[in-house]
């Protein structure tokens, strides 16, 4: 009986740890600011040449 309780408590604790880690990763990914969408190279647009 003790082994069953130990196995169940270990399983519950492992599941809780996995859920906590997943929530933490999502929170960290959400906390990073979005990068600005500015191009590194821009070309001047002049008048069209025939």
Coordinates of C-alpha atoms in Angstrom, one line a residue:
X1 CA 0.0 0.0 0.0
X2 CA 2.9 2.4 0.8
X3 CA 4.4 1.8 -2.6
X4 CA 1.1 2.6 -4.3
X5 CA 0.8 5.9 -2.3
X6 CA 4.4 6.7 -3.1
X7 CA 3.9 6.0 -6.8
X8 CA 0.8 8.1 -6.9
X9 CA 2.3 11.0 -5.0
X10 CA 5.4 10.9 -7.3
X11 CA 3.1 10.9 -10.4
X12 CA 1.1 13.8 -9.1
X13 CA 4.1 15.8 -8.2
X14 CA 5.7 15.2 -11.6
X15 CA 2.6 16.2 -13.4
X16 CA 2.4 19.4 -11.3
X17 CA 6.0 20.2 -12.0
X18 CA 5.5 19.7 -15.7
X19 CA 2.4 22.0 -15.7
X20 CA 4.3 24.6 -13.8
X21 CA 7.3 24.5 -16.2
X22 CA 4.9 24.8 -19.1
X23 CA 3.2 27.8 -17.6
X24 CA 6.5 29.4 -16.8
X25 CA 7.8 28.9 -20.3
X26 CA 4.7 30.5 -21.8
X27 CA 4.9 33.4 -19.4
X28 CA 8.6 34.0 -20.3
X29 CA 7.8 33.9 -24.0
X30 CA 4.9 36.3 -23.5
X31 CA 7.1 38.7 -21.5
X32 CA 9.6 39.3 -24.3
X33 CA 8.7 42.5 -26.2
X34 CA 8.0 42.2 -29.9
X35 CA 10.8 43.3 -32.2
X36 CA 10.1 46.2 -34.5
X37 CA 9.4 45.3 -38.0
X38 CA 11.9 47.7 -39.7
X39 CA 13.9 46.6 -42.7
X40 CA 17.7 46.5 -42.5
X41 CA 18.0 47.7 -46.1
X42 CA 15.7 50.2 -47.8
X43 CA 15.8 51.3 -51.4
X44 CA 14.9 54.8 -52.4
X45 CA 12.0 54.8 -54.9
X46 CA 12.6 57.3 -57.6
X47 CA 10.6 58.2 -60.7
X48 CA 10.1 55.3 -63.1
X49 CA 12.5 55.2 -66.0
X50 CA 11.2 54.4 -69.4

